XYZ file of C-alpha atoms in Angstrom:
656
model
C 40.203 24.029 -20.968
C 36.218 23.485 -20.592
C 34.200 23.025 -22.997
C 32.193 26.053 -22.979
C 29.659 24.997 -25.850
C 29.016 22.209 -23.394
C 25.259 22.773 -21.698
C 26.923 20.457 -18.618
C 29.745 22.900 -19.082
C 27.771 26.327 -18.776
C 25.767 25.234 -16.081
C 28.311 23.797 -13.965
C 30.212 27.469 -14.427
C 27.052 29.789 -13.889
C 26.698 26.983 -10.631
C 30.258 27.323 -9.374
C 29.550 31.791 -9.307
C 26.228 31.667 -7.488
C 28.243 29.393 -5.183
C 30.736 32.189 -4.960
C 28.692 35.045 -4.388
C 26.247 32.882 -1.950
C 22.789 31.904 -4.056
C 23.666 28.376 -2.957
C 19.875 27.827 -4.082
C 20.341 28.969 -7.492
C 23.034 27.119 -7.545
C 21.898 23.669 -6.275
C 19.089 24.386 -9.064
C 21.497 23.868 -11.688
C 23.640 20.836 -9.864
C 20.051 19.190 -9.893
C 19.250 19.071 -13.002
C 22.651 18.410 -14.545
C 22.467 15.096 -12.006
C 19.404 14.444 -13.308
C 20.615 14.047 -16.369
C 23.809 12.644 -15.796
C 23.978 11.072 -12.218
C 27.483 10.551 -12.371
C 28.950 13.942 -12.699
C 31.732 14.263 -10.730
C 32.103 18.308 -10.765
C 28.380 18.449 -9.809
C 28.455 16.227 -7.119
C 32.279 18.181 -6.110
C 30.552 21.513 -6.397
C 27.329 20.110 -4.316
C 29.397 19.854 -1.571
C 29.535 23.737 -1.492
C 25.941 24.365 -1.504
C 24.663 22.323 1.408
C 23.224 22.870 4.509
C 24.469 20.710 6.783
C 26.958 18.363 7.482
C 24.742 15.550 6.495
C 24.221 16.804 3.010
C 27.491 17.461 2.940
C 28.847 13.779 3.913
C 26.216 12.290 1.158
C 28.357 14.481 -1.634
C 31.722 12.924 -0.697
C 30.489 9.647 -0.506
C 29.234 10.186 -3.908
C 32.226 11.351 -4.534
C 34.467 8.944 -3.907
C 32.401 5.910 -4.792
C 32.656 7.309 -8.696
C 36.548 8.187 -7.873
C 38.223 6.628 -4.621
C 41.622 8.428 -4.592
C 39.787 11.589 -5.124
C 42.491 14.153 -3.889
C 40.505 15.468 -0.635
C 36.922 14.029 -0.647
C 37.739 11.188 2.315
C 40.111 13.507 4.139
C 36.833 15.638 4.685
C 34.921 13.050 4.955
C 37.162 11.461 7.643
C 37.251 14.858 9.021
C 33.190 15.145 9.883
C 33.801 11.923 12.682
C 36.662 13.598 14.092
C 37.527 16.528 16.390
C 37.139 19.862 15.545
C 41.350 20.381 15.279
C 41.647 17.732 13.079
C 38.890 19.369 10.633
C 40.624 22.624 10.975
C 43.994 21.158 9.696
C 42.919 19.501 6.497
C 41.090 22.999 5.695
C 44.209 24.713 6.305
C 45.266 22.329 3.649
C 42.851 23.319 0.452
C 43.387 26.189 -2.317
C 39.921 28.721 -2.623
C 37.749 27.594 -5.014
C 39.035 28.794 -8.461
C 36.932 32.225 -9.941
C 36.551 30.807 -13.242
C 35.645 27.394 -13.296
C 34.668 24.378 -10.943
C 37.028 22.074 -9.536
C 37.507 18.616 -11.328
C 39.432 15.422 -10.262
C 42.132 16.131 -12.188
C 42.758 19.710 -11.060
C 44.734 21.036 -7.918
C 43.004 20.155 -4.919
C 39.361 21.739 -3.608
C 38.780 24.458 -1.043
C 37.267 23.438 1.892
C 33.044 23.030 1.572
C 32.786 24.074 5.685
C 35.019 27.333 4.335
C 32.744 28.268 1.329
C 29.297 26.887 2.774
C 28.798 30.394 4.701
C 27.964 33.672 3.505
C 31.664 35.478 2.890
C 33.324 36.943 5.812
C 36.488 37.941 6.713
C 39.687 34.709 6.956
C 40.057 35.181 11.006
C 36.136 34.525 11.026
C 35.790 32.027 8.746
C 38.464 29.667 10.415
C 36.749 30.278 13.698
C 33.355 28.250 12.371
C 34.831 24.787 11.886
C 34.519 24.403 15.800
C 31.304 25.414 15.861
C 29.882 23.782 12.623
C 31.188 20.089 14.726
C 29.046 21.910 17.740
C 25.544 21.934 15.556
C 26.152 18.581 14.301
C 25.960 17.431 17.851
C 23.504 19.503 18.538
C 21.252 18.401 15.445
C 20.987 15.254 16.887
C 19.500 15.790 20.266
C 17.234 18.646 19.995
C 14.264 20.595 18.391
C 17.032 23.761 17.736
C 19.662 21.107 15.872
C 16.950 19.771 13.967
C 15.561 23.585 13.026
C 19.520 23.821 11.908
C 19.184 20.780 9.455
C 16.566 21.860 7.612
C 17.788 25.516 7.222
C 21.169 25.768 7.338
C 20.907 29.142 9.813
C 23.202 29.726 12.267
C 22.246 29.429 16.020
C 23.533 32.814 16.441
C 21.018 34.262 13.905
C 17.580 33.572 16.071
C 16.557 32.969 19.086
C 15.283 29.810 20.755
C 11.493 31.474 20.025
C 12.591 32.881 16.584
C 13.477 29.209 15.816
C 10.444 28.238 17.110
C 8.003 30.575 14.874
C 10.229 29.842 11.919
C 9.815 26.034 12.295
C 5.774 26.788 12.627
C 5.913 29.125 9.330
C 7.998 26.687 7.722
C 5.467 24.042 7.936
C 2.518 25.848 7.129
C 4.209 26.854 3.980
C 4.976 23.506 3.646
C 1.475 22.186 4.462
C 0.050 24.351 1.886
C 2.343 23.645 -1.167
C 1.424 19.473 -0.347
C -2.288 19.818 -0.431
C -2.354 22.298 -3.408
C 0.324 19.555 -5.443
C -1.869 16.159 -4.219
C -5.009 18.014 -5.425
C -3.813 19.419 -8.899
C -2.633 16.188 -9.762
C -5.782 14.125 -9.090
C -7.557 17.374 -11.167
C -5.474 16.399 -13.501
C -4.955 13.542 -13.694
C -8.876 11.906 -12.772
C -9.637 10.958 -16.351
C -6.344 8.793 -16.185
C -6.693 4.999 -18.233
C -5.093 2.194 -17.596
C -1.636 1.222 -18.586
C -0.914 5.116 -18.639
C 1.455 8.229 -16.361
C 0.501 11.558 -15.802
C 1.934 14.671 -15.283
C 1.339 15.774 -12.577
C 2.057 18.301 -10.914
C 5.581 20.312 -11.969
C 8.376 19.816 -12.459
C 8.235 16.538 -14.427
C 11.824 15.847 -16.964
C 10.567 12.571 -18.761
C 12.378 10.885 -21.835
C 9.684 9.391 -24.137
C 10.758 6.765 -27.131
C 11.676 8.247 -30.165
C 8.953 7.884 -32.126
C 6.281 8.991 -29.675
C 4.300 12.231 -30.847
C 2.172 12.841 -27.725
C 3.358 15.965 -25.532
C 4.512 15.047 -21.740
C 5.854 18.642 -20.153
C 2.429 19.758 -18.680
C -0.021 19.447 -15.921
C -3.019 16.946 -17.427
C -0.673 15.547 -19.912
C -1.059 11.374 -20.095
C 0.824 9.274 -22.431
C 1.236 4.853 -22.261
C 3.321 3.722 -19.972
C 4.907 1.799 -23.353
C 5.944 5.069 -24.485
C 7.862 6.169 -21.341
C 11.753 5.403 -20.986
C 12.272 7.585 -18.204
C 11.372 10.528 -15.877
C 12.815 12.628 -13.119
C 10.551 14.587 -10.323
C 11.513 17.516 -9.034
C 11.935 17.734 -5.466
C 10.164 18.943 -2.915
C 11.745 23.035 -3.170
C 9.682 26.501 -1.023
C 11.706 29.043 -2.812
C 10.030 28.073 -6.116
C 7.429 26.463 -4.684
C 7.872 23.499 -7.252
C 7.072 19.223 -5.925
C 7.012 16.861 -8.861
C 4.095 14.197 -9.093
C 3.137 11.718 -11.237
C 0.988 9.009 -11.412
C 0.841 6.131 -12.454
C -1.862 3.104 -13.487
C -1.186 0.057 -14.226
C -2.902 -3.062 -14.520
C -2.630 -6.024 -12.075
C -1.022 -8.937 -13.333
C -1.324 -11.545 -10.038
C -4.286 -14.128 -9.511
C -7.955 -13.222 -8.070
C -7.295 -9.454 -9.413
C -10.753 -8.533 -10.635
C -10.216 -8.573 -14.291
C -9.720 -4.865 -14.847
C -8.279 -4.286 -11.710
C -5.198 -1.061 -11.771
C -2.773 -0.299 -9.262
C -1.669 3.308 -8.889
C 1.870 4.421 -8.176
C 2.097 7.728 -7.183
C 6.063 9.150 -8.039
C 6.941 12.190 -5.521
C 10.017 14.040 -4.672
C 13.548 13.846 -6.473
C 12.637 10.225 -8.185
C 13.912 9.386 -11.084
C 12.341 5.710 -13.013
C 13.643 4.287 -15.799
C 10.821 1.993 -17.434
C 12.745 -1.349 -18.591
C 8.951 -2.875 -19.748
C 6.428 -2.320 -21.843
C 3.502 -2.264 -18.613
C 6.470 -1.126 -16.166
C 6.318 -4.380 -14.700
C 10.081 -4.102 -14.667
C 12.504 -1.026 -13.768
C 14.970 -0.143 -12.205
C 14.492 3.959 -9.183
C 16.112 5.623 -7.056
C 15.199 8.792 -5.020
C 18.045 11.249 -5.271
C 19.596 13.876 -3.568
C 17.466 16.665 -2.167
C 16.718 18.680 0.852
C 13.528 18.042 2.961
C 11.838 20.445 4.397
C 9.015 19.268 5.451
C 7.722 16.656 8.303
C 4.692 15.884 6.223
C 7.193 14.451 3.597
C 10.400 12.843 5.406
C 11.313 11.377 2.310
C 10.809 10.426 -1.467
C 10.041 7.821 -3.507
C 6.663 5.959 -4.599
C 3.244 5.354 -2.854
C 1.923 2.301 -4.350
C -2.220 1.474 -3.659
C -4.648 -1.116 -4.657
C -7.745 -2.435 -3.976
C -8.741 -4.989 -1.173
C -6.994 -8.873 -2.750
C -5.460 -7.382 -5.781
C -2.638 -7.996 -6.503
C 0.862 -6.633 -8.216
C 4.412 -8.172 -9.038
C 6.969 -5.988 -10.458
C 11.092 -6.370 -10.936
C 12.316 -3.581 -9.610
C 15.834 -2.524 -8.970
C 16.922 -6.494 -9.877
C 14.788 -7.900 -7.126
C 11.396 -9.508 -7.245
C 8.644 -8.320 -5.474
C 5.400 -9.006 -5.203
C 2.203 -7.317 -3.135
C -0.720 -7.607 -2.096
C -1.590 -4.138 -0.429
C -0.493 -0.387 0.061
C 3.233 0.329 0.731
C 5.703 2.914 -0.692
C 9.394 2.610 -1.988
C 12.155 4.107 -1.770
C 15.940 3.816 -2.753
C 19.233 5.550 -2.828
C 21.880 4.665 -5.163
C 24.831 3.168 -3.870
C 23.036 2.613 -0.367
C 19.368 0.467 0.047
C 16.356 -0.188 -1.360
C 13.368 0.020 1.208
C 9.632 -1.420 1.142
C 7.193 0.039 3.319
C 4.148 -2.405 4.068
C 0.488 -0.607 5.392
C -1.434 -3.417 4.509
C -1.888 -6.519 3.322
C 0.963 -9.265 2.305
C 4.001 -8.778 0.195
C 7.967 -10.329 -0.461
C 10.477 -9.858 -2.060
C 13.360 -11.987 -3.692
C 17.254 -10.547 -3.851
C 20.919 -12.297 -4.628
C 18.722 -16.344 -4.035
C 16.633 -15.737 -0.397
C 13.401 -15.054 -0.165
C 11.837 -12.357 2.551
C 7.753 -12.773 3.244
C 5.887 -9.757 5.769
C 3.151 -7.958 6.480
C 1.727 -4.911 7.237
C 3.251 -2.914 10.050
C 6.519 -4.128 8.603
C 9.272 -2.725 6.371
C 12.191 -4.862 4.883
C 15.632 -3.174 3.011
C 17.833 -4.717 0.111
C 21.166 -3.586 -0.272
C 21.943 -1.688 -4.096
C 25.463 -1.097 -6.075
C 26.626 -2.525 -8.935
C 27.491 -0.026 -12.268
C 24.250 1.988 -12.148
C 23.871 1.772 -8.093
C 20.549 0.638 -7.607
C 21.223 -2.490 -8.602
C 20.024 -5.026 -6.062
C 23.595 -6.926 -4.567
C 22.525 -8.306 -1.194
C 19.838 -10.353 0.217
C 16.745 -9.001 1.710
C 16.403 -7.773 5.462
C 14.553 -9.844 8.467
C 11.123 -6.982 8.360
C 11.155 -4.649 11.510
C 8.346 -2.445 12.579
C 7.801 0.974 10.596
C 8.731 4.393 11.825
C 6.705 7.099 12.657
C 8.688 8.995 9.752
C 6.728 5.967 7.388
C 3.461 6.617 9.112
C 3.794 10.481 8.538
C 4.040 9.766 5.116
C 1.284 7.205 4.149
C -1.030 9.840 6.575
C 0.379 12.435 3.914
C -0.513 10.741 0.354
C -3.261 8.556 1.478
C -4.936 10.179 3.884
C -4.585 6.527 5.880
C -2.609 4.672 8.117
C -1.771 8.028 10.329
C -1.204 6.041 13.435
C -0.135 2.451 14.247
C -3.722 1.690 15.573
C -4.873 2.367 11.409
C -2.295 -0.909 10.282
C -3.706 -4.469 10.826
C -1.167 -6.087 12.116
C -0.097 -9.256 9.701
C 3.243 -10.979 10.585
C 5.741 -12.668 7.998
C 4.904 -16.374 8.614
C 0.882 -14.962 8.185
C 2.113 -12.702 5.019
C 3.692 -16.324 3.614
C 0.552 -18.168 3.461
C -1.396 -15.565 2.573
C 0.502 -14.991 -0.534
C 0.916 -19.227 -0.628
C -2.363 -19.448 -0.820
C -3.212 -16.511 -3.311
C -0.682 -17.329 -5.562
C 0.037 -21.355 -5.408
C -4.030 -22.755 -4.672
C -6.375 -23.112 -7.531
C -9.674 -21.388 -6.153
C -12.855 -24.024 -6.850
C -16.245 -22.761 -7.524
C -17.955 -23.694 -3.958
C -16.179 -24.639 -0.563
C -17.515 -25.772 2.497
C -17.529 -23.968 5.638
C -16.043 -24.961 9.006
C -18.691 -23.812 11.755
C -16.595 -24.706 15.646
C -20.520 -23.387 17.202
C -21.793 -26.402 19.792
C -24.972 -27.713 18.671
C -27.951 -26.966 20.129
C -31.424 -29.028 19.687
C -34.250 -27.326 20.114
C -36.961 -30.136 19.898
C -36.694 -33.655 21.324
C -37.271 -36.144 18.447
C -40.604 -37.981 18.541
C -41.567 -41.244 17.734
C -44.837 -43.126 17.159
C -44.658 -46.897 17.148
C -47.598 -49.370 15.831
C -47.434 -53.228 16.785
C -48.941 -55.960 15.216
C -48.731 -58.910 16.554
C -50.190 -62.188 15.835
C -49.939 -65.612 17.525
C -49.850 -68.738 16.416
C -49.919 -71.287 19.057
C -48.075 -75.476 19.129
C -49.440 -77.033 21.907
C -47.833 -80.408 23.646
C -49.414 -82.653 25.520
C -47.863 -84.212 28.642
C -48.557 -87.494 31.404
C -49.353 -84.931 33.569
C -52.055 -83.105 31.468
C -50.269 -80.088 31.176
C -50.133 -78.489 27.905
C -47.206 -76.114 27.094
C -48.390 -73.713 23.257
C -45.396 -72.098 22.051
C -46.607 -68.791 20.268
C -44.277 -67.465 18.128
C -45.242 -63.908 17.221
C -45.037 -61.739 14.081
C -45.056 -57.935 14.810
C -44.642 -54.989 12.396
C -43.865 -51.782 13.486
C -44.183 -48.619 11.919
C -41.759 -45.757 12.531
C -42.416 -41.749 12.917
C -39.557 -39.385 13.626
C -39.501 -35.208 13.732
C -36.432 -33.865 14.240
C -35.491 -30.109 14.174
C -31.536 -29.700 14.527
C -30.305 -26.482 15.258
C -28.063 -24.464 12.207
C -25.201 -26.444 12.883
C -23.071 -28.821 9.976
C -22.462 -32.062 12.692
C -25.695 -33.093 15.012
C -24.908 -36.196 17.277
C -27.765 -37.060 19.381
C -29.637 -40.381 20.571
C -32.889 -40.960 21.007
C -34.498 -42.435 23.470
C -37.138 -45.656 22.665
C -39.509 -47.792 24.736
C -40.059 -50.487 22.785
C -37.705 -53.608 22.684
C -37.067 -55.031 19.440
C -37.766 -58.790 20.504
C -40.337 -60.202 22.637
C -40.721 -64.185 23.010
C -44.288 -65.151 25.085
C -44.875 -68.165 26.063
C -48.399 -69.452 27.412
C -49.673 -72.362 29.734
C -53.052 -74.385 29.940
C -54.238 -71.799 32.618
C -54.231 -69.212 29.521
C -51.494 -66.653 31.218
C -49.385 -65.070 29.244
C -45.378 -64.598 30.413
C -43.577 -61.854 27.547
C -40.006 -62.194 27.884
C -38.219 -59.718 26.604
C -34.436 -59.307 25.392
C -33.230 -55.930 25.127
C -30.966 -54.648 22.283
C -29.205 -51.666 22.031
C -30.526 -48.153 21.282
C -29.276 -47.061 17.950
C -27.379 -43.732 17.201
C -28.495 -41.424 14.916
C -25.913 -38.899 13.247
C -27.120 -36.115 10.754
C -24.227 -34.479 9.000
C -24.943 -31.178 7.494
C -22.618 -29.491 4.734
C -22.895 -26.287 4.481
C -21.723 -24.667 1.022
C -20.837 -21.119 0.747
C -21.850 -20.279 -2.952
C -20.106 -18.519 -5.512
C -20.859 -15.183 -5.076
C -21.951 -14.404 -1.238
C -23.934 -11.088 -1.790
C -27.005 -11.117 -3.385
C -29.265 -7.543 -4.758
C -32.177 -6.837 -4.394
C -33.894 -4.791 -7.154
C -32.407 -0.855 -8.346
C -34.824 1.419 -6.795
C -35.150 5.219 -5.803
C -34.631 6.586 -2.711
C -36.407 9.915 -4.132
C -36.193 11.802 -6.960
C -32.349 11.997 -6.919
C -31.042 9.092 -5.189
C -30.923 5.056 -6.749
C -30.916 2.208 -4.008
C -30.166 -1.247 -3.695
C -30.074 -3.425 -0.843
C -27.266 -5.970 -0.862
C -27.587 -8.931 1.377
C -24.593 -11.177 2.654
C -26.121 -14.654 2.879
C -22.590 -15.493 4.501
C -20.851 -16.191 7.805
C -18.365 -14.017 7.358
C -17.676 -10.554 6.576
C -17.152 -9.977 2.752
C -16.033 -6.255 1.444
C -16.815 -4.295 -2.051
C -14.336 -4.340 -4.514
C -15.512 -3.035 -6.989
C -18.457 -0.838 -8.547
C -20.048 0.429 -11.934
C -21.976 3.225 -12.404
C -23.970 3.408 -16.117
C -26.803 6.538 -16.087
C -28.584 8.588 -18.769
C -26.309 11.067 -20.943
C -28.544 13.384 -20.318
C -27.837 17.641 -19.518
C -25.884 18.536 -16.807
C -26.157 15.404 -14.885
C -22.985 14.412 -12.145
C -22.821 11.789 -10.117
C -22.131 12.869 -6.768
C -20.853 10.303 -4.838
C -21.902 6.397 -3.613
C -22.891 5.655 -0.023
C -23.477 2.468 1.625
C -24.926 2.427 4.731
C -24.562 6.081 5.255
C -21.260 6.100 5.046
C -19.932 7.333 1.396
C -17.443 5.155 0.585
C -17.025 6.758 -2.921
C -16.418 10.545 -3.493
C -17.555 11.021 -7.879
C -18.458 14.549 -9.077
C -18.100 12.903 -12.592
C -20.676 14.233 -15.177
C -19.206 11.291 -17.794
C -22.202 9.126 -17.810
C -20.288 5.778 -16.668
C -17.244 5.187 -13.732
C -15.124 2.631 -12.469
C -14.702 2.680 -8.778
C -11.894 2.486 -8.073
C -10.413 2.537 -11.377
C -12.081 5.769 -12.170
C -12.972 6.894 -8.555
C -10.761 6.035 -5.445
C -12.382 4.167 -2.530
C -13.321 7.382 -0.215
C -13.309 6.090 3.749
C -11.551 3.102 5.066
C -12.399 -0.497 3.923
C -14.513 -1.044 7.358
C -16.992 1.419 5.012
C -17.962 -1.090 1.993
C -18.023 -4.035 4.544
C -20.804 -6.407 4.866
C -20.962 -8.208 8.042
C -22.391 -11.431 7.875
C -25.943 -12.621 7.366
C -26.099 -8.790 7.086
C -27.902 -6.354 4.824
C -26.452 -2.578 3.713
C -28.286 -0.280 1.551
C -26.437 0.973 -0.952
C -27.619 4.600 -2.283
C -25.630 6.262 -5.719
C -27.146 10.085 -5.051
C -26.800 12.470 -8.572
C -27.062 16.081 -8.699
C -30.027 16.298 -10.628
C -33.191 14.639 -10.844
C -33.048 11.212 -12.275
C -34.783 9.674 -15.361
C -37.364 7.170 -15.457
C -34.941 4.327 -17.361
C -31.120 4.271 -18.574
C -28.973 3.291 -15.419
C -27.410 0.273 -14.098
C -25.074 -0.676 -10.722
C -23.098 -3.843 -11.141
C -20.907 -5.125 -7.529
C -17.417 -6.717 -7.789
C -16.832 -8.738 -4.300
C -13.986 -10.869 -6.298
C -13.360 -12.438 -9.614
C -16.203 -14.679 -9.321
C -19.318 -12.367 -8.194
C -20.911 -9.936 -9.680
C -24.126 -8.036 -8.753
C -26.627 -5.676 -9.891
C -29.522 -4.067 -11.101
C -30.787 -1.978 -13.964
C -33.707 0.527 -13.619
């Protein structure tokens, strides 16, 4: 006898009545609520089999039932029958009893009826028995045709619409999906634009959250913000076109890896049918799963978590018992007793599980098998990296407006990712470093020399019987040399200048007064000039902060290094006057931050995300670019400051 005072039992009874009435949407909503609070509720999974829209969903429910009870009286037979001939499946169906009128089936009750019989609107018995082979044929069509995809996302039999009607229905559905997704993302951005670090924001409904017992804050409506340390568990609802729901929660957590700027944050967007169990006060350790749900929109092919961070920022999590390190934007998804997928769209990553470590780079994904008591514990080593799928790019494009095609991703191999991670995690940065240039040196000017020689002769006379005297002259020579060199801008230049003078002269003079010089040539010396080009700690310099018009501040930024640099952070403060609003920030005419902020101080990308691509905020080598900070109204004469960050040791800017 069921305990009707139990809220879960009441929901199960109500779901059973909805199923018998053919109202699967209402039944699915009730069962989803039950599974959010108790993912291992066997009765809910048994009923959900009858509320599936397609064979794929039915198989998933059966697998969950068998995971909870391997000796289930009918789940194994029906799961095997899905992949067997239609006659076998029909035989299994005929052994089942009808759905009970008052209570849902339980694990210990008599065998439940066939889900394939109950998942359709009530028909006559002969019609029901002829549906089994049709369903199997529909499953085959699902894998090879567009019509099959429509049947998967809608659950409509083929006979209910013509091909043209099917195409129209698909197009209409995707329009509705697009509008709902855009509204949800825009609402989440609007409601959560004041979120601080180490906080979570209720972005779009519906979210069910469990806070610590002593938490006095509310977290039940859009725009509610609480500290991550107050959150124990959070579940967001799947995308539902009927109820116009799509749950979204936004986390901001501090970056915790070397070379991240102080106070820099990583954004996590939790969306769709996803649940997070927070194991630490700062979300550095958590378990999560992307649960069962009907995915009906092409723009969101799966549920999960989207992570984004500024270039150069890194974070390390313990996710589902595995150690995950990321320097780049990524998405995460996980299915209980299935796999966790990590997909990387930029930068480098590394995951350690089951004693093995795997590096991977932008454009790649890795998987980790899940299981254990909670179904989401990493139980095996990570897979080798494989390329991202088109669905992965669709999701990233929807959530970030980036990575919409393969051309938008700068690929990084696993070996390159490992080298990058080792350099960032284990090397000790020094204030200065020496650059190496590979260009061939060119000397634009021939070195000149000027010699001034003074020779002093000291004669020595020797007489012989033939009246011939020989005088030996020992000269002393003084030489002054002046050289002028103009080498090219190259770290190392080697050349051999030519000399026209002979270092040693040995003159001989006879009685006739003739003097003969016998030169003793020596090898011309090789002169090597070596230049060490030291890159400054801060590779850019800033001019004075001025104005380009009555509403715009401007400052020139010059890259004084041989490599391009990327702006990683901007802080702007201005006079707190009535109604003044920071509209946007531009670099060389390209918008890099769409602010619309009236708070008199803002941080990019902390309070406001970057706009556009990384190349828009890149300054090439030896180049100067003008940054403009645009306001809505005329600016005051004083009270403004701008700080630009390149790395942890580099901050430039100005004030006015």
